[in-house]
Short mmCIF file of C-alpha atoms in Angstrom, two decimals:
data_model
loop_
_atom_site.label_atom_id
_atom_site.label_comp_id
_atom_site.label_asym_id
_atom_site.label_seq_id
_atom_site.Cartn_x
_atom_site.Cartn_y
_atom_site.Cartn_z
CA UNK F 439 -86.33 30.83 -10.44
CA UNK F 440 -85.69 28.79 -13.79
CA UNK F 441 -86.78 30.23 -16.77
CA UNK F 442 -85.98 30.85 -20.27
CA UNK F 443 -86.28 34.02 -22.13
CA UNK F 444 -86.29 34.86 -25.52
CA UNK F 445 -87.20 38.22 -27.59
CA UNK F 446 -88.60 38.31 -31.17
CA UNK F 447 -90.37 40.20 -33.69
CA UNK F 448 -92.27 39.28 -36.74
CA UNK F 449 -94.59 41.72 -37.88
CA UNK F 450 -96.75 40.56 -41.25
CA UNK F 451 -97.18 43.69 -42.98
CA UNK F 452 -93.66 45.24 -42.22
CA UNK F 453 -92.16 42.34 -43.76
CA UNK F 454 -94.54 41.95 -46.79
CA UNK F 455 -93.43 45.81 -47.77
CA UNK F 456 -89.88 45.30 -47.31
CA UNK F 457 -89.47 41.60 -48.39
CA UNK F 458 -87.87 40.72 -44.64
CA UNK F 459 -88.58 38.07 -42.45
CA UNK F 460 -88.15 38.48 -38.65
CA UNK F 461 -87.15 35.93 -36.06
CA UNK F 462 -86.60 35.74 -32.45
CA UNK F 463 -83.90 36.60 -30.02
CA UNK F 464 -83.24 35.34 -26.55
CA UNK F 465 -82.47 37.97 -23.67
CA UNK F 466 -83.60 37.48 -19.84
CA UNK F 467 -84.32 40.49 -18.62
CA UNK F 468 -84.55 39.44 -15.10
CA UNK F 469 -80.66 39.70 -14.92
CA UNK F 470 -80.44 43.62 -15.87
CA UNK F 471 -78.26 45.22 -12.31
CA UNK F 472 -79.56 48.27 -13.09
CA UNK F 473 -83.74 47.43 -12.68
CA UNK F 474 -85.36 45.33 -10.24
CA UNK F 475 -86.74 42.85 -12.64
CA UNK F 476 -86.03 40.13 -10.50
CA UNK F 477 -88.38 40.90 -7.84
CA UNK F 478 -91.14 41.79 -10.38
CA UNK F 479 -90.86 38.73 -12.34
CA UNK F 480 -92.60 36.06 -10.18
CA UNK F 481 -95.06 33.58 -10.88
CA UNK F 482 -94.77 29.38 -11.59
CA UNK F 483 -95.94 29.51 -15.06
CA UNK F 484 -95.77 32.83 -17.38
CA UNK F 485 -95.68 32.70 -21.46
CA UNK F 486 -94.86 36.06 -23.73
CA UNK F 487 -95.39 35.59 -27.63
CA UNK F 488 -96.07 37.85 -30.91
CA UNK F 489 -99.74 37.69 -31.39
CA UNK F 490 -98.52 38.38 -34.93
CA UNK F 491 -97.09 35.24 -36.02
CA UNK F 492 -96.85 32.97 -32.46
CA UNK F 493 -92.91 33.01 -31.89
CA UNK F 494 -92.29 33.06 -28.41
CA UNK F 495 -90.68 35.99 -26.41
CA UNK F 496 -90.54 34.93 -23.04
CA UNK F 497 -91.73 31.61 -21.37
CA UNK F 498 -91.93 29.16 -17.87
CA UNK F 499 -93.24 26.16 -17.73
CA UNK F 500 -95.54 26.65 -20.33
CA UNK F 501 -96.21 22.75 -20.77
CA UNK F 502 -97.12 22.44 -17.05
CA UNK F 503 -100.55 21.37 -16.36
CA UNK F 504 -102.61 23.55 -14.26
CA UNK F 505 -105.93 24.96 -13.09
CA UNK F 506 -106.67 27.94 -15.43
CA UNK F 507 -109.59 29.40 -12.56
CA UNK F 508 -111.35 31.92 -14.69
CA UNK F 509 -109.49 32.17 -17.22
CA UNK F 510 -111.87 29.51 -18.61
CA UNK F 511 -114.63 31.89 -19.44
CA UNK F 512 -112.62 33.16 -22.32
CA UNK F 513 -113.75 29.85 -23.96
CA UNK F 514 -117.50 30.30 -22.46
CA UNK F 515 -117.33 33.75 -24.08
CA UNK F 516 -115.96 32.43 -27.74
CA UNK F 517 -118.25 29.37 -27.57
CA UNK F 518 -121.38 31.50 -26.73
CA UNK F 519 -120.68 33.98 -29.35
CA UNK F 520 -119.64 31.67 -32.10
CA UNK F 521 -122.82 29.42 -31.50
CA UNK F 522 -125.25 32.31 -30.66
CA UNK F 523 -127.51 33.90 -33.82
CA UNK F 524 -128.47 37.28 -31.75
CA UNK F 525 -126.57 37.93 -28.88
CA UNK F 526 -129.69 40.59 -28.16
CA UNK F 527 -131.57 37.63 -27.44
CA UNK F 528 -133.21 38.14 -23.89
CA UNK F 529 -133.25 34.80 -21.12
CA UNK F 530 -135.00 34.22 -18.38
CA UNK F 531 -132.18 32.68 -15.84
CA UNK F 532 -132.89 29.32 -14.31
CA UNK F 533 -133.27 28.29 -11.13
CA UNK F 534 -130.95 25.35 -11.43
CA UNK F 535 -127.87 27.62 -12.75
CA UNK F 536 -127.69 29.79 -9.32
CA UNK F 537 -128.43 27.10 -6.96
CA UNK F 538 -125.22 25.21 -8.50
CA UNK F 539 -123.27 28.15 -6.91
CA UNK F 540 -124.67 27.73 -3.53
CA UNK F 541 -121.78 27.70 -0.86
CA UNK F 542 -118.95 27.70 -3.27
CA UNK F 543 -118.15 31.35 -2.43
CA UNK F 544 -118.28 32.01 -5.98
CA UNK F 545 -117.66 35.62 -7.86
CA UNK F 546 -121.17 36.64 -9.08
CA UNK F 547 -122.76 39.66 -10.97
CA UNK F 548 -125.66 39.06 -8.58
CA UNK F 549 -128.05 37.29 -11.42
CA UNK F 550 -131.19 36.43 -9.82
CA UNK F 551 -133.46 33.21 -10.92
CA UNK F 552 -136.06 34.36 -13.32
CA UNK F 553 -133.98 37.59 -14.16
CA UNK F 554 -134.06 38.67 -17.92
CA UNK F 555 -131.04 39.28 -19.68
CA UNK F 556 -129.60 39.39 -22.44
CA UNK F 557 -126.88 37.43 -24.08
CA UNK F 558 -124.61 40.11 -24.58
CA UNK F 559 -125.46 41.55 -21.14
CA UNK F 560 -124.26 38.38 -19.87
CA UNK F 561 -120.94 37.94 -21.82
CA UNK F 562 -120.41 41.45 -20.08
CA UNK F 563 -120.91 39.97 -16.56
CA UNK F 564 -118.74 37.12 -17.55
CA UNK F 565 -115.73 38.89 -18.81
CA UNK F 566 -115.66 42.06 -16.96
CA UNK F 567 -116.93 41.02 -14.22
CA UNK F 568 -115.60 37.27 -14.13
CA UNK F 569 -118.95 36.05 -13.23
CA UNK F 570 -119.52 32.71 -12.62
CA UNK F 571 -123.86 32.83 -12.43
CA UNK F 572 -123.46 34.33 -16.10
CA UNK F 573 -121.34 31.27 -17.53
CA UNK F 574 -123.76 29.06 -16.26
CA UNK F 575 -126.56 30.91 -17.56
CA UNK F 576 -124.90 30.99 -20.73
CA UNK F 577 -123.76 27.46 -20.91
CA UNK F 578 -127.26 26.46 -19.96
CA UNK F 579 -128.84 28.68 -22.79
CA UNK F 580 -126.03 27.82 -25.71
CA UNK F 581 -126.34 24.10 -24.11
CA UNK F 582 -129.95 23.37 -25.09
CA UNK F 583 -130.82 23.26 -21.15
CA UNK F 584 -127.35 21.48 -20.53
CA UNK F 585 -124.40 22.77 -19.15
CA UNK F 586 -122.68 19.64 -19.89
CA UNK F 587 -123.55 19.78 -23.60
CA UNK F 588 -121.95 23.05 -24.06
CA UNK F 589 -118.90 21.83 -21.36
CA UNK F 590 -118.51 19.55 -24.80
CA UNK F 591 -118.42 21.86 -27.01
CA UNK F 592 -115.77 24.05 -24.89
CA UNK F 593 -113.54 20.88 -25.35
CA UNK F 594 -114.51 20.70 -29.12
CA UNK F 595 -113.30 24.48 -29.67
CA UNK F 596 -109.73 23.42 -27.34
CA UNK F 597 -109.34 20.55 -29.49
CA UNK F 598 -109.99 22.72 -32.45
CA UNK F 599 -107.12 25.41 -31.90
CA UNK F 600 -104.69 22.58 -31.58
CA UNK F 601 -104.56 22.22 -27.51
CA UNK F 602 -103.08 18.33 -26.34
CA UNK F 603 -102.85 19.25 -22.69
CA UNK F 604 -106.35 20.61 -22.01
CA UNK F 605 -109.66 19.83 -20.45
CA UNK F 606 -113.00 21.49 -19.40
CA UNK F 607 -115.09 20.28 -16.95
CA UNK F 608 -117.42 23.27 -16.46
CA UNK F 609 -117.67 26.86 -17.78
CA UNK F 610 -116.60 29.03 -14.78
CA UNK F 611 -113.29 27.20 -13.71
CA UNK F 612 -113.71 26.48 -10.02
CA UNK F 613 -111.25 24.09 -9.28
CA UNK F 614 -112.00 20.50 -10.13
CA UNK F 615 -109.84 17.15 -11.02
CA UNK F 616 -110.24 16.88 -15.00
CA UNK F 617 -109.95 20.80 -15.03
CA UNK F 618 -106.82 21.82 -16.40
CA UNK F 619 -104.74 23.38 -18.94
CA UNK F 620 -101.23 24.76 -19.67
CA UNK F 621 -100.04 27.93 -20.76
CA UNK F 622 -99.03 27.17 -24.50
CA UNK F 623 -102.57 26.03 -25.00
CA UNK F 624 -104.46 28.78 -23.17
CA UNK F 625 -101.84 31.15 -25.80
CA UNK F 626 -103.44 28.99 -28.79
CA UNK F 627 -107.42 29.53 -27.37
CA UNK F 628 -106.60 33.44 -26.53
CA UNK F 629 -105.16 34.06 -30.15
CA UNK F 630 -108.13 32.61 -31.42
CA UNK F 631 -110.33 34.53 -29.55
CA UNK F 632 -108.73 37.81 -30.50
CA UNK F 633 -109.84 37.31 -34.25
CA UNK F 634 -113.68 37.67 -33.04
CA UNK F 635 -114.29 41.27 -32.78
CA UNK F 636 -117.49 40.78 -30.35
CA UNK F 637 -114.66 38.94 -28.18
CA UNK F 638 -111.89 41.67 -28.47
CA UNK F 639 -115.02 44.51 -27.53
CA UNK F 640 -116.35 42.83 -24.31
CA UNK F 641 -112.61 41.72 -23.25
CA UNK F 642 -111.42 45.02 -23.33
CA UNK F 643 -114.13 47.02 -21.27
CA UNK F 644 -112.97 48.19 -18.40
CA UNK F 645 -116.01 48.74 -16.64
CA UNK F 646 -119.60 48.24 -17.82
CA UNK F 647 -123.19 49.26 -16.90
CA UNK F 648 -125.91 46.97 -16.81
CA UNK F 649 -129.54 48.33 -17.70
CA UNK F 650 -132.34 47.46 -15.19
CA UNK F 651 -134.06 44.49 -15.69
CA UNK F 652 -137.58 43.11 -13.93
CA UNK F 653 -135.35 41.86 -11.05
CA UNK F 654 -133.50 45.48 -10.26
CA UNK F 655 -134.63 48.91 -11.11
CA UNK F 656 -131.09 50.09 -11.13
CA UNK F 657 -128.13 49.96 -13.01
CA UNK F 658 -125.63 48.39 -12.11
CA UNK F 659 -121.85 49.35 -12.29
CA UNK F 660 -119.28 46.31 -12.93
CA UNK F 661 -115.71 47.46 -12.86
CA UNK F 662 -112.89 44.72 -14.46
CA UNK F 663 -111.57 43.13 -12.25
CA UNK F 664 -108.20 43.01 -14.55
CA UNK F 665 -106.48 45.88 -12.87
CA UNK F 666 -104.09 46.82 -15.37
CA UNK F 667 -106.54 48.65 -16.70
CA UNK F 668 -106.78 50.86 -13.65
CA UNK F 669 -104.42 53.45 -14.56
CA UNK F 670 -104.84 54.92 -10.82
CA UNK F 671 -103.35 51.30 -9.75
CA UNK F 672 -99.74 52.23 -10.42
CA UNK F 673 -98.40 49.04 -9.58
CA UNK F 674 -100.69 46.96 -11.86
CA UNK F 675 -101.51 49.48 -14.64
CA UNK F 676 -99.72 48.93 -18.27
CA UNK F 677 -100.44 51.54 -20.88
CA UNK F 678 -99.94 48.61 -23.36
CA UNK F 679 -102.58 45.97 -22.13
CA UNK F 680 -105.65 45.72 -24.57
CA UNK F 681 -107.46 42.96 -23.54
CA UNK F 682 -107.73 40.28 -20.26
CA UNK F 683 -109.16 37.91 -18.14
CA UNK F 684 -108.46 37.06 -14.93
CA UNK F 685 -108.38 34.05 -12.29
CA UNK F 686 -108.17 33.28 -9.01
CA UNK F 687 -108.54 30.08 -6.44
CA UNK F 688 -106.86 27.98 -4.02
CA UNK F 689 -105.52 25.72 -6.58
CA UNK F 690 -104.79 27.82 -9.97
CA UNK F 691 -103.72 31.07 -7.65
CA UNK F 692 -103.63 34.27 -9.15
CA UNK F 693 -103.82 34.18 -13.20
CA UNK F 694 -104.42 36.67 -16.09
CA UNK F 695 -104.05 36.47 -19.84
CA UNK F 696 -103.69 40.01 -21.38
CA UNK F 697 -103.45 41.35 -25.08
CA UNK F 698 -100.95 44.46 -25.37
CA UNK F 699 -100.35 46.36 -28.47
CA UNK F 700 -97.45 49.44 -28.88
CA UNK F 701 -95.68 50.52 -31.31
CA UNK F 702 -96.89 48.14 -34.22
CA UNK F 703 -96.30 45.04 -32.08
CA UNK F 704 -98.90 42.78 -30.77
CA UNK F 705 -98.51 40.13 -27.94
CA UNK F 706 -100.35 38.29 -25.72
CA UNK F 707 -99.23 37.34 -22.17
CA UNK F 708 -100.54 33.83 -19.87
CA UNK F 709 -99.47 34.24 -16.15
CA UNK F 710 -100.62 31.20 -14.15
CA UNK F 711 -100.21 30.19 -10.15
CA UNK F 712 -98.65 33.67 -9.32
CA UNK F 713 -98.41 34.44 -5.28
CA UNK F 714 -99.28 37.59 -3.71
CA UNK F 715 -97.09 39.46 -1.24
CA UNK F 716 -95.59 42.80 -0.55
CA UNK F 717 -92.60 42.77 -3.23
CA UNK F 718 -91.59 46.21 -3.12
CA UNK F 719 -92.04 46.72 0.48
CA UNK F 720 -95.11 49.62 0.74
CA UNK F 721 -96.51 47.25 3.30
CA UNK F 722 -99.65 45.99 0.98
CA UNK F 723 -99.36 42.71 -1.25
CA UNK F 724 -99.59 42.94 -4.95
CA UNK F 725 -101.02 40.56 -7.17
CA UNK F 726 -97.68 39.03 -8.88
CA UNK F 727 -99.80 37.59 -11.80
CA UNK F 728 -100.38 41.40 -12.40
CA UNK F 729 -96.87 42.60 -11.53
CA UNK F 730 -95.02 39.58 -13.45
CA UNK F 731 -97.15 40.90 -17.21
CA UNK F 732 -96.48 44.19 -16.37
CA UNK F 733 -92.74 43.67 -16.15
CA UNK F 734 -92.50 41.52 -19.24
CA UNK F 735 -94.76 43.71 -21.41
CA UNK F 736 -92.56 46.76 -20.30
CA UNK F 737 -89.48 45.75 -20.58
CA UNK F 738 -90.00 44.28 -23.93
CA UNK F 739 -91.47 47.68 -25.19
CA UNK F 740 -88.72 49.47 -23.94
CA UNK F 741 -85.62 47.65 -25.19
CA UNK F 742 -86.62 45.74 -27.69
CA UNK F 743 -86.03 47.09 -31.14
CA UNK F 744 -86.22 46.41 -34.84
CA UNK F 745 -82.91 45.25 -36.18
CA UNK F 746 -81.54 44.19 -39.75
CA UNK F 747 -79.12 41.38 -39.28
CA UNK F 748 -78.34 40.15 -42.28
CA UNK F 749 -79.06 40.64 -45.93
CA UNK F 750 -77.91 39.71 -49.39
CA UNK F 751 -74.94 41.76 -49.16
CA UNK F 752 -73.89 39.82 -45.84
CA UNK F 753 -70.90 38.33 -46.72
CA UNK F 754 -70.81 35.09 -44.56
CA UNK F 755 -67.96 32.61 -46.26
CA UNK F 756 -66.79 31.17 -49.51
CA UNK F 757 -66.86 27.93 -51.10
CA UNK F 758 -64.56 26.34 -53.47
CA UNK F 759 -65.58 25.97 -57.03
CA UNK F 760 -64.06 23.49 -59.65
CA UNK F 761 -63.92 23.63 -63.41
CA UNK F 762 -63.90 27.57 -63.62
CA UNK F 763 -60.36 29.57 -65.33
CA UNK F 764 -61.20 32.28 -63.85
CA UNK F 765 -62.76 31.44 -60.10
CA UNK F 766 -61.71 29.19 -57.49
CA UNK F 767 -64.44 30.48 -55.11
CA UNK F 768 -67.38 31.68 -55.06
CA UNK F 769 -68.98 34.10 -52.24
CA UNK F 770 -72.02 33.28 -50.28
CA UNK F 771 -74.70 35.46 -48.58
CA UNK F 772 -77.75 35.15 -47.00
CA UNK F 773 -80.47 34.59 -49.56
CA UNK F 774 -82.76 37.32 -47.80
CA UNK F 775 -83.15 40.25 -45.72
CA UNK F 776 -83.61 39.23 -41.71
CA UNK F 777 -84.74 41.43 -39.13
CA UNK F 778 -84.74 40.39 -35.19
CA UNK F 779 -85.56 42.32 -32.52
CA UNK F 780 -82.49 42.84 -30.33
CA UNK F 781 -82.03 44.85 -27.33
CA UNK F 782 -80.82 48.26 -27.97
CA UNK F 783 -79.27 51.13 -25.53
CA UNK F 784 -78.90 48.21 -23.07
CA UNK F 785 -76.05 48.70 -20.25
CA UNK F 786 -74.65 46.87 -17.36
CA UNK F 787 -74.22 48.39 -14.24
CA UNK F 788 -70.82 49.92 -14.80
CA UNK F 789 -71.49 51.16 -18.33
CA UNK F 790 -70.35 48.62 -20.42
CA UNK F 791 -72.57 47.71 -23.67
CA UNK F 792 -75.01 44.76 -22.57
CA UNK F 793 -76.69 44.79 -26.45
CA UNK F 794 -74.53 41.76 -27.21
CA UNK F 795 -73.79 41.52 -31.00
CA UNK F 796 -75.57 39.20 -33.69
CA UNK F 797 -72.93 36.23 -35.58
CA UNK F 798 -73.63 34.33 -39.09
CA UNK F 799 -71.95 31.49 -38.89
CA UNK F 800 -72.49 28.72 -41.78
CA UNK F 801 -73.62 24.84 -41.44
CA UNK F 802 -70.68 23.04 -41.69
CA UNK F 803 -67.11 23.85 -43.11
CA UNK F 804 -67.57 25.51 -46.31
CA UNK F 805 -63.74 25.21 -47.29
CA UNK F 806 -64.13 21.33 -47.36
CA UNK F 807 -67.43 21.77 -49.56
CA UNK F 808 -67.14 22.83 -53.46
CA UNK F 809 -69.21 23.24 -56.02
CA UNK F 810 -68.53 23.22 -59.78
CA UNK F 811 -69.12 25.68 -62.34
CA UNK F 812 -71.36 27.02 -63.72
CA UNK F 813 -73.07 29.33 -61.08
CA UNK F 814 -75.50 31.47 -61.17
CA UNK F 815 -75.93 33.92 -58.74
CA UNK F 816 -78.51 33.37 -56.27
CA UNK F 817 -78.03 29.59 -56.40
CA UNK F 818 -78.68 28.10 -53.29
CA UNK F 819 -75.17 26.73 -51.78
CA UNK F 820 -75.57 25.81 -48.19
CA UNK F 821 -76.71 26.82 -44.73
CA UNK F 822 -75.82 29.03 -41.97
CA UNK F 823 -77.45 29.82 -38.47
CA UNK F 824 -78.01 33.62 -37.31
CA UNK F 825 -77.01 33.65 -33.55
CA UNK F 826 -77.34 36.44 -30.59
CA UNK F 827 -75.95 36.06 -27.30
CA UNK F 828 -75.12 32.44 -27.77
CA UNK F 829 -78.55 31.66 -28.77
CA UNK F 830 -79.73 30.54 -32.58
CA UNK F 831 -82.77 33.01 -33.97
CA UNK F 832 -82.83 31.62 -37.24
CA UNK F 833 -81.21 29.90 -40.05
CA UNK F 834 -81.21 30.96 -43.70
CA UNK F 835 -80.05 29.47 -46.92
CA UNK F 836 -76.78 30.93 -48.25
CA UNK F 837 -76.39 32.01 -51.98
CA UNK F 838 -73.76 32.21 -54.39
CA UNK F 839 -72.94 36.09 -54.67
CA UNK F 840 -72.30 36.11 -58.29
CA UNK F 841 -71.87 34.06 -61.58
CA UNK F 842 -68.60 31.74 -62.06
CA UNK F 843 -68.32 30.57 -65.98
CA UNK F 844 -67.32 26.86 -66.67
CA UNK F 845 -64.50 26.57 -68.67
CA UNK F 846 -65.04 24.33 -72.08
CA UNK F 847 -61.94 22.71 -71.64
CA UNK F 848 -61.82 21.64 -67.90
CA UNK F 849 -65.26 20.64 -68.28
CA UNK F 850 -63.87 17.90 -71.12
CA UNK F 851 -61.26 16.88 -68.74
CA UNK F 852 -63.75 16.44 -66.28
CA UNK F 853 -66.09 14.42 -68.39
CA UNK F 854 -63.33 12.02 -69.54
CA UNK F 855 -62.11 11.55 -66.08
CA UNK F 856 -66.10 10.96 -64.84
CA UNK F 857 -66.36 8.47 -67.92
CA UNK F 858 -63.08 6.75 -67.46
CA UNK F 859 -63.69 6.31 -63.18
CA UNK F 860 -67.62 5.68 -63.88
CA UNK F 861 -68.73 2.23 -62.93
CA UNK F 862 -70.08 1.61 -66.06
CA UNK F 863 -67.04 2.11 -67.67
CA UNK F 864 -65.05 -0.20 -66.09
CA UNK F 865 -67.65 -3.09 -66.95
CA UNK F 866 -67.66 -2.31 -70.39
CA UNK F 867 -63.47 -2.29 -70.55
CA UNK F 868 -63.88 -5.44 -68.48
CA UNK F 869 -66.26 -6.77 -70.53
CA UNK F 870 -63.86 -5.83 -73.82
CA UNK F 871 -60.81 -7.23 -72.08
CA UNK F 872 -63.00 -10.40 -71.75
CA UNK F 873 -63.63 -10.80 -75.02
CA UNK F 874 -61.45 -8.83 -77.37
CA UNK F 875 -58.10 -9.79 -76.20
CA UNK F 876 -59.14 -13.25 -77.17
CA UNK F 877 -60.23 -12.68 -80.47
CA UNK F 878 -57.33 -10.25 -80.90
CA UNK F 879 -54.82 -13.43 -80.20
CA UNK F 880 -56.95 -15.43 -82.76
CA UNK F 881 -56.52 -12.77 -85.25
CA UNK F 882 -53.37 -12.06 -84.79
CA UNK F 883 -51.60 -14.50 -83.31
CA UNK F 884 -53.57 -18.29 -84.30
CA UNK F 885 -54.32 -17.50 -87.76
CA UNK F 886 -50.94 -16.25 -88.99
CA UNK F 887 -49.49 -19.86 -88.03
CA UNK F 888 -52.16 -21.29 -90.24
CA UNK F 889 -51.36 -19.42 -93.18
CA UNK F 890 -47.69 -20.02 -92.64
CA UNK F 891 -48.19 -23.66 -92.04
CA UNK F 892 -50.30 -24.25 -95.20
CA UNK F 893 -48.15 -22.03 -97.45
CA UNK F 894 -44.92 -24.48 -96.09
CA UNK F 895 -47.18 -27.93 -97.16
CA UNK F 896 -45.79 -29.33 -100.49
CA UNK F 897 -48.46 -30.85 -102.53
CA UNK F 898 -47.97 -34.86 -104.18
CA UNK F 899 -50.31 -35.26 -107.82
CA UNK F 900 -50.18 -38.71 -109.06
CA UNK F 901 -50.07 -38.48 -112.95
CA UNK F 902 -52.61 -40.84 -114.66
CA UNK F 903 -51.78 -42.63 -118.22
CA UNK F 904 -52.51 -39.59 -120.85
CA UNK F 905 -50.46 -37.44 -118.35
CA UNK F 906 -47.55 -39.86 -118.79
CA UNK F 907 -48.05 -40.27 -122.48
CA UNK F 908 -48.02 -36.42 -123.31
CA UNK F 909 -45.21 -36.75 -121.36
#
């Protein structure tokens, strides 16, 4: 089995009280000796994220295209609440949205035509029950008389909370050709619908009555059919689980998407395509889509714990600094607090500490870097990545530790020797070399000849008559 594991924890109002920030950590907890994880773990697709903030914990194939089976009426449900006024609104059922379940051997709350229900009564049939006369009733209803109108508006809502890989052809999710999905998108569509209380209410019932209506004179008693909320069904049954839907058919096999909520931490949990067999050997077959969320949720609430690693007094390195007298380095630590959640108190088989331990280890190498002064503390100086078991969980900015003072005097040197190697100043000393050293041998080389040469001339006057009669 080929999967990838990896543990995290962000919770929102923890970290807005103590200014941290939480990331993930990768651990597969399928490879613990000491628990049989690896025979509860089973299933072709399976995705385990923070409800909180949508890092990923554990995932499979979550990209995978495949047939979601029920797990499609968690869209019916959002898309009938979202577009119905009063869910107390009462319908008369049509004849058309039974008879399209004729022979498919199709779960059913029993809705008879011409029964009156209400809206909410239905979403009850549909989520509790998984049943697939109420999602066409509703989709007929919500529709305006046509299921494939509100089949468009399913795809609307995907399309809305970001899905690429998914599409709706109907609002029960018997298996058909351009019905499909994956298990990052079904996360996406689940998260949204855990924001609409009516949603979170219905989804989490584990078993509901239905009043009599002018078809029965009865109640009638549906029971979930997500069975880890049967706490007398030891194998399926997780104290943590919140919220579900299931699936089931030849082509999607045996699916459920879960909420779970323990100890401050929120998550929500996609299982598609699991088998069923006998996996611990009691001679009945379990549901693996119900065994493989089970494991994950527990395992994760067990070991997984709240850890600080790393904070502003982290040191993580030191970079050179130039035109300082009294530093040649500076310190750097992580700009912020960071919590993970790591495993704690985890051993290997023969003892030994399993917990791993967390490394800081910086972008690049910070002795070939520098930095001149001045500093400030807090400056922003480089990067490093936070790693556990071999695996990056996040990476932080590292920060000068405290001030480093420039020195007036090797910051002079420094500007004469940026002026003097500048570009511009070698085109302006070419440019003076080009025309001064000319003019300099004018001045002080061609016009000393001159004067010498006219102060060496000897003059001839010719003397006219008076001159020679004075004379």
């Amino acid at each position: 089995m080929k999967k990838l594991l990896s543990v995290l924890l962000c919770l929102t109002v923890f970290c807005a009280a103590f200014s941290q920030t939480a990331y993930c950590a990768f651990y597969d907890p399928e490879n613990q000796s000491n628990e049989s994880y690896q025979k509860k773990v089973d299933a072709d697709i399976y995705y385990l994220f923070s409800a909180d903030d949508g890092s990923v914990i554990c995932e499979k194939n979550i990209d995978k295209k495949a047939a979601p089976a029920s797990i499609t009426k968690v869209v019916t449900a959002l898309v009938t609440i979202q577009n119905c006024e009063d869910l107390e609104k009462v319908i008369t059922v049509p004849s058309y949205t039974i008879r399209l379940l004729d022979g498919t051997n199709s779960s059913t709350a029993g809705i008879l035509v011409g029964e009156q229900m209400s809206v909410r009564e239905l979403l009850y049939c549909l989520l509790v029950y998984s049943a697939n006369d109420a999602a066409n009733v509703l989709a007929d209803y919500i529709g305006g008389g046509s299921i494939e109108a509100f089949v468009a508006k399913m795809n609307e809502f995907a399309a809305s909370a970001g899905c690429t890989a998914t599409h709706f052809s109907n609002a029960h999710g018997l298996d058909a050709d351009d019905h499909y999905t994956t298990a990052r998108d079904l996360g996406k569509i689940y998260k949204m619908c855990l924001e609409n209380s009516i949603f979170t209410e219905i989804a989490g019932t584990a078993r509901y009555e239905i009043p009599p209506t002018n078809m029965y004179k009865e109640t009638r008693y549906l029971n979930n059919t997500n069975k880890m909320f049967s706490s007398g069904i030891s194998d399926y049954y997780c104290k943590y689980v919140k919220t579900g839907k299931t699936g089931t058919t030849d082509n999607a096999g045996h699916c459920v998407i879960t909420s779970a909520s323990g100890d401050g931490y929120n998550y929500i949990c996609v299982i598609l395509n699991a088998p069923m067999y006998d996996c611990d050997n009691d001679g009945v077959e379990e549901n693996m889509a119900f065994v493989t969320a089970k494991a994950l949720y527990e395992w994760t609430f067990k070991y997984m714990r709240l850890c600080e690693v790393a904070n502003p007094s982290t040191y993580v390195g030191e970079m050179p600094v130039a035109l300082s007298s009294k530093y040649d380095y500076v310190s750097l630590v992580p700009a912020k607090s960071v919590s993970a959640l790591i495993p704690s108190n985890l051993q290997s088989s023969d003892g030994s500490d399993k917990t791993g331990s967390v490394l800081i280890e910086p972008v690049g190498n910070l002795a070939e870097s520098s930095v001149n002064a001045p500093v400030k503390k807090g400056d922003v100086l480089g990067k490093a990545t936070i790693k556990y078991a071999d695996n990056v969980i996040a990476e932080i900015d590292l920060v000068a530790a405290f001030d480093v003072e420039r020195s007036p005097v090797k910051y002079a040197g420094y500007l004469l020797k940026s002026l003097v190697s500048s570009s511009v100043f070698k085109i302006v000393f070419l440019l003076c070399i080009v025309v001064l050293l000319p003019l300099c041998i004018y001045v002080f080389v061609v016009l000393p000849k001159k004067k010498r040469k006219k102060k060496n001339t000897v003059r001839i006057v010719k003397m006219n008559d008076d001159d020679k009669r004075n004379k």
